[in-house]
Structures are given as C-alpha cells and as structure tokens.
mmCIF file of C-alpha atoms in Angstrom:
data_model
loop_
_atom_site.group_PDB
_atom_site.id
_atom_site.type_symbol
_atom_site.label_atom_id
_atom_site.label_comp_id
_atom_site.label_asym_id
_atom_site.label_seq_id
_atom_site.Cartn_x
_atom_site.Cartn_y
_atom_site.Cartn_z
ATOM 1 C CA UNK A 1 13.339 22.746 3.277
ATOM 2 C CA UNK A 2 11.248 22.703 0.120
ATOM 3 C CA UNK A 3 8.250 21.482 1.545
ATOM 4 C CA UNK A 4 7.973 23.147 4.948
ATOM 5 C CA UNK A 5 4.756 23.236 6.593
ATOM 6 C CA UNK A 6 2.933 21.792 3.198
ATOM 7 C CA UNK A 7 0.283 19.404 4.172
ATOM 8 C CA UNK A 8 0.593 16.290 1.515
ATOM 9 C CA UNK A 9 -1.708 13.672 1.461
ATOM 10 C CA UNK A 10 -0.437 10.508 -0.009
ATOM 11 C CA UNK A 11 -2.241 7.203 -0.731
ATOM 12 C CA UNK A 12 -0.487 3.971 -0.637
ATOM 13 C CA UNK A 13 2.068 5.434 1.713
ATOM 14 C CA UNK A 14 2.246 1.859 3.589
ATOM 15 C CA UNK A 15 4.778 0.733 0.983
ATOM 16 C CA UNK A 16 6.682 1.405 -2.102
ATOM 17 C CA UNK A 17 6.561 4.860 -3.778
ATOM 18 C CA UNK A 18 4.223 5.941 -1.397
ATOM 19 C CA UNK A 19 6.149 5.400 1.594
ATOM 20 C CA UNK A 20 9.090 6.970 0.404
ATOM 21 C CA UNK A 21 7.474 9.714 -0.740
ATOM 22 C CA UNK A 22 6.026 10.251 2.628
ATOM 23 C CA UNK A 23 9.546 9.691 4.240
ATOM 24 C CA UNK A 24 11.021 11.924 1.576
ATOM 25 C CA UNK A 25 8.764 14.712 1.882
ATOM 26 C CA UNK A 26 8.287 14.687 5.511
ATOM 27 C CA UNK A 27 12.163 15.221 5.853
ATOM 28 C CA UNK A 28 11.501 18.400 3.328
ATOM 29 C CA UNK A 29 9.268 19.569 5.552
ATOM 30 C CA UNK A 30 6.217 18.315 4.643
ATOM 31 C CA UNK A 31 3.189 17.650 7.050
ATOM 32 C CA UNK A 32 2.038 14.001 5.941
ATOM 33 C CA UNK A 33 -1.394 12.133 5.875
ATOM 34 C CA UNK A 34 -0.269 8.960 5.381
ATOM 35 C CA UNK A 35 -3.437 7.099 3.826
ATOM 36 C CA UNK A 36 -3.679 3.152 3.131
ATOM 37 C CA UNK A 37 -6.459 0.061 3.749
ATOM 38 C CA UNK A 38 -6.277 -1.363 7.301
ATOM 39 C CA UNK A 39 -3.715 -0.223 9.789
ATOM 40 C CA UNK A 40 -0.151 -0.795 7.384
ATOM 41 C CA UNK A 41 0.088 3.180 6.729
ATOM 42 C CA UNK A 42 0.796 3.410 10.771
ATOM 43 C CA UNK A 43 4.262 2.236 10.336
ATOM 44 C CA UNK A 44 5.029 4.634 7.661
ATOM 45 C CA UNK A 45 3.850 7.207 10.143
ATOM 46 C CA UNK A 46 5.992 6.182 13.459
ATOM 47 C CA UNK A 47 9.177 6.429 10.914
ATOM 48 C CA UNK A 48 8.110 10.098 10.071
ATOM 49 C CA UNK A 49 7.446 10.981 13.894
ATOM 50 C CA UNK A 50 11.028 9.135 15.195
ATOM 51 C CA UNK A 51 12.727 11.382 12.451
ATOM 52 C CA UNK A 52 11.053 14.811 14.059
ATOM 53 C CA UNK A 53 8.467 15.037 11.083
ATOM 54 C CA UNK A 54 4.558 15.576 11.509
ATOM 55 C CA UNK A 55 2.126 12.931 9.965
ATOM 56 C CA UNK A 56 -1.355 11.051 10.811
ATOM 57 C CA UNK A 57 -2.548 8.187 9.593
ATOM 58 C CA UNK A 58 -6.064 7.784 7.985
ATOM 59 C CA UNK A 59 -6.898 4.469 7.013
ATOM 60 C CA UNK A 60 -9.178 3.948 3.728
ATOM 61 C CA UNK A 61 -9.711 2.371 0.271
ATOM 62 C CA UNK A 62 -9.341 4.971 -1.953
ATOM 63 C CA UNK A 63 -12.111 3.084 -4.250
ATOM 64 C CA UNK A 64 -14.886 3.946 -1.618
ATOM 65 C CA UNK A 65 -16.449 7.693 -1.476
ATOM 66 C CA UNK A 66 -17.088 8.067 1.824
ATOM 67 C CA UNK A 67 -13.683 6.793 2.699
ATOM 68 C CA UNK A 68 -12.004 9.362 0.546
ATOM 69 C CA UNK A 69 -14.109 11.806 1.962
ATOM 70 C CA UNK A 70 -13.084 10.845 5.562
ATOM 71 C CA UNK A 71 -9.439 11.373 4.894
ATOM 72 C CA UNK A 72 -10.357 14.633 3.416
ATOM 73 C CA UNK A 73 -11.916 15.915 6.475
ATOM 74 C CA UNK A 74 -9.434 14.486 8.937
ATOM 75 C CA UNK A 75 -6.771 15.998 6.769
ATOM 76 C CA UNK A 76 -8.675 19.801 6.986
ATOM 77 C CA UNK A 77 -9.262 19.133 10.838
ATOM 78 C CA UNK A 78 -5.640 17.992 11.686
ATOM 79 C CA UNK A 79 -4.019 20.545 9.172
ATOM 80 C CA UNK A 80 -6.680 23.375 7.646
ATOM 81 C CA UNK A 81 -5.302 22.963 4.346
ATOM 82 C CA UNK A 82 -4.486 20.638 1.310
ATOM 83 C CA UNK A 83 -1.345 21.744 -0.803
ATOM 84 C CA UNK A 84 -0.312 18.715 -2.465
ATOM 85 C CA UNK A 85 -2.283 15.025 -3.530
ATOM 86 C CA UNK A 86 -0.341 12.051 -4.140
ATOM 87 C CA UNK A 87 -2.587 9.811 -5.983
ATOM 88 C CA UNK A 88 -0.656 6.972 -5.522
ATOM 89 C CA UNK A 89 -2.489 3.901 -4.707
ATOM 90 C CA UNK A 90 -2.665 0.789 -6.982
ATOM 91 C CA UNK A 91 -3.372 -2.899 -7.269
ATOM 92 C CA UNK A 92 -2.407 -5.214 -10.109
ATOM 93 C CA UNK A 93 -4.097 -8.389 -11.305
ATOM 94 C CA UNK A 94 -1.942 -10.507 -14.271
ATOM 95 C CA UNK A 95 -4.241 -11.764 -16.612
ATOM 96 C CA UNK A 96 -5.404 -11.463 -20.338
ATOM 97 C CA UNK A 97 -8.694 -10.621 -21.494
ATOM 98 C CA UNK A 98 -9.955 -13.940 -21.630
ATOM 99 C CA UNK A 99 -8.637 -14.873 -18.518
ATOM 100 C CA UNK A 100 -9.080 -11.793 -15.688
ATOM 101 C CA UNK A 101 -11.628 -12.187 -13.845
ATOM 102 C CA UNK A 102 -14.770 -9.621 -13.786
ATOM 103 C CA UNK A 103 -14.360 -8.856 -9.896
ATOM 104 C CA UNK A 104 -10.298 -8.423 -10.542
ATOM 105 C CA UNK A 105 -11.379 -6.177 -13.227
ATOM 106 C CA UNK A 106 -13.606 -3.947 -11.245
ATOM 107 C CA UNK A 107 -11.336 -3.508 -8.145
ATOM 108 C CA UNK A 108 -8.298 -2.843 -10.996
ATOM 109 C CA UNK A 109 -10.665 -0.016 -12.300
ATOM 110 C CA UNK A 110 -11.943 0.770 -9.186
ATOM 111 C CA UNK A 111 -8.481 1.470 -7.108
ATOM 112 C CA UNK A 112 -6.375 2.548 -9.865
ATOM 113 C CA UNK A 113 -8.691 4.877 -11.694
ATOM 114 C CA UNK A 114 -11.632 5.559 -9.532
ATOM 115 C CA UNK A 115 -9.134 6.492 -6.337
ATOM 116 C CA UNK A 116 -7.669 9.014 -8.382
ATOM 117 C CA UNK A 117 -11.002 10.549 -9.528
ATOM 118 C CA UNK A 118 -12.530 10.473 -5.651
ATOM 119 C CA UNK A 119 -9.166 11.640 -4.210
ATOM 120 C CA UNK A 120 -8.919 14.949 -6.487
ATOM 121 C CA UNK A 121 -12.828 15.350 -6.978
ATOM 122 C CA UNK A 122 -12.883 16.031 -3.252
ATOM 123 C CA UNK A 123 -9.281 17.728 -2.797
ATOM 124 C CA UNK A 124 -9.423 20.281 -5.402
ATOM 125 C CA UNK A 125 -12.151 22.310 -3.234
ATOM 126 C CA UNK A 126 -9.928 23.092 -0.513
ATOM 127 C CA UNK A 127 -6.871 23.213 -3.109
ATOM 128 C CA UNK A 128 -8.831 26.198 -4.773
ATOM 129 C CA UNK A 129 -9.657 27.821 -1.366
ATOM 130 C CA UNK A 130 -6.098 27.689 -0.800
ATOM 131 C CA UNK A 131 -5.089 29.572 -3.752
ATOM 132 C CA UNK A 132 -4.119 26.511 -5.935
ATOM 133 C CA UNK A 133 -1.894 23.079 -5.234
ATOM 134 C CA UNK A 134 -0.450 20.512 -6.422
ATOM 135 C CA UNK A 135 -1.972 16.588 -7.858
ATOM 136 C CA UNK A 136 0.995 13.820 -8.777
ATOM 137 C CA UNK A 137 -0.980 10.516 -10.040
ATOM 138 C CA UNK A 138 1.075 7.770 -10.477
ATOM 139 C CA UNK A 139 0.348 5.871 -13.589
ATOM 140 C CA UNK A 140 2.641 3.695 -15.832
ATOM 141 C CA UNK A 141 3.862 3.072 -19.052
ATOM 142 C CA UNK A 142 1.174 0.255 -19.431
ATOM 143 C CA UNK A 143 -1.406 3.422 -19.718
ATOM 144 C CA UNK A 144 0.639 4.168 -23.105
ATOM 145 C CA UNK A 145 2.124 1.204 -24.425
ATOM 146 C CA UNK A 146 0.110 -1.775 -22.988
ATOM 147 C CA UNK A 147 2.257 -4.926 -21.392
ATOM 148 C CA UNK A 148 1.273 -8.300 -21.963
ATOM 149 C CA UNK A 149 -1.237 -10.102 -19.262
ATOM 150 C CA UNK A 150 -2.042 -6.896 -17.673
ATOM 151 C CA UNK A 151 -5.161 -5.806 -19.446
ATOM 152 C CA UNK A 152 -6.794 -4.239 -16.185
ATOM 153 C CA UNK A 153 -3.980 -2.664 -15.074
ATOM 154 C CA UNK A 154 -3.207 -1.070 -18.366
ATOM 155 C CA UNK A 155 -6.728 0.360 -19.010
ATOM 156 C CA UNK A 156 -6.496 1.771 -15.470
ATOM 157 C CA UNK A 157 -3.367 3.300 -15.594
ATOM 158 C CA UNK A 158 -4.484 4.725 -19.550
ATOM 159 C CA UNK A 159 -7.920 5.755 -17.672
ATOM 160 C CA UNK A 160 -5.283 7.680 -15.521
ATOM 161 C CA UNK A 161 -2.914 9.462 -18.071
ATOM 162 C CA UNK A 162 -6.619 10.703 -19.635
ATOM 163 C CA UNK A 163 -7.785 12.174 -16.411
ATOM 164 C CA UNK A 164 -4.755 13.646 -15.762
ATOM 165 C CA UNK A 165 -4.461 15.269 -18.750
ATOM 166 C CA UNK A 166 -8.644 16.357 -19.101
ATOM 167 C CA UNK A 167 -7.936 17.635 -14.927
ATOM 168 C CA UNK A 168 -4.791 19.984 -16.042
ATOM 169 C CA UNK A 169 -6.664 21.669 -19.401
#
C-alpha cells in the first residue's frame, strides 16, 4: 500500500477529482479528511468506510479562514498529523470581462486561489513538525494558456500555478 497510514486531506472530495482521489487513496492506504461545503463530502466518506478505509468528514468553504482552520484542527485531533494536502476545490463562472459579474469574480478568486493559500498557509505548520509532506493544487491549463469566457477562472487557476511555484522555491 503506498499510502498506508498517511493522513490526506482533500478538498472538493464530494465529487470529481476529489472524490476519486479520496477513494483512490483511501484504498492505498490512506487515512482521508474528506472536506467540502454542506454535508455532500459525507457520501464520499460512507464509500471509503464500506470499502474498510478510514476517513471523516469536515464540512467547510475553503474561501473562509476560520473554516480552513477548523478542518485543520479536526484533522490533528482525529489523526495527529498532516502528510499530504489536496488543494482541490474549485468553482467556475463562464463569462468575459465585460460580462462576469463582480460577486462571480470574487468567489472565482476567492475558492480557487484563496482556498489554496488558507489550506497550505495553515497545513504547512504541522507538515514541518512532521518532518516535511506533500501539497498537490489542482489548477488548469486556463492558468497558462487562457480559454475563452472564462476570465475568472483563468486568473485563478494562473494565481494558482504562481503560488505553487513561489510555495516550492
């Protein structure tokens, strides 16, 4: 098992990437915090459990500090340790410039960039307690490129490839 007895904590895990990650890595071993807004991450959870693996659910919007801090500390209480972040959560709003609204903009910038910021700002502490670990953010090829009516969710995702890159020099 290449992940046994790692404690992951993955955002988003109610659907897509995130879930499967968390299904994934739970059958490697992996001790999950499944993290996602209202109570959607709980499903992801009960399929880790039936299959024998070990995972919580914390619910939280990654875009809100104290949140992030929450799943933090139920994360240390349930497991004592943090080896491996999975910055994964992420909304999209179509739009152009002219057209994307200023509150779509701010929760685009807000969950896709700021998440990732809060998530690690308050991970890497116990990470370099531990001895080191691991941070996967998910951005996109809209961080590089740029697709068409997705200005928000391009200049998140670029925010994203920056801060990955300034966290890792």
């Amino acid at each position: 098992m290449l992940l046994k007895d790692k404690v992951v904590i993955i955002t988003g895990a109610s659907s897509g990437f995130g879930k499967e990650t968390a299904l994934l890595f739970a059958k490697e071993g992996a001790k999950i915090v499944a993290v996602s807004r209202g109570t959607s991450g709980e499903d992801t959870v009960n399929e880790i459990k039936k299959s024998g693996g070990d995972a919580i659910f914390v619910s939280g919007d990654v875009s809100v500090e104290e949140d992030v801090i929450n799943v933090v500390n139920k994360t240390i209480e349930n497991y004592g340790k943090i080896d491996v972040l999975f910055n994964n959560a992420g909304v999209y709003f179509p739009g152009k410039c002219h057209e994307l609204s200023s509150e779509d903009w701010d929760i685009s910038i807000n969950v896709n960039l700021k998440g990732v910021y809060l998530g690690s700002k308050y991970a890497v502490p116990h990470m370099i307690k531990n001895g080191g670990g691991v941070i996967i953010n998910t951005a996109s090829a809209a961080g590089i490129i740029g697709f068409p009516d997705a200005v928000a969710y391009a200049a998140s995702k670029g925010g994203v490839v920056s801060l990955t890159k300034a966290m890792a020099v």
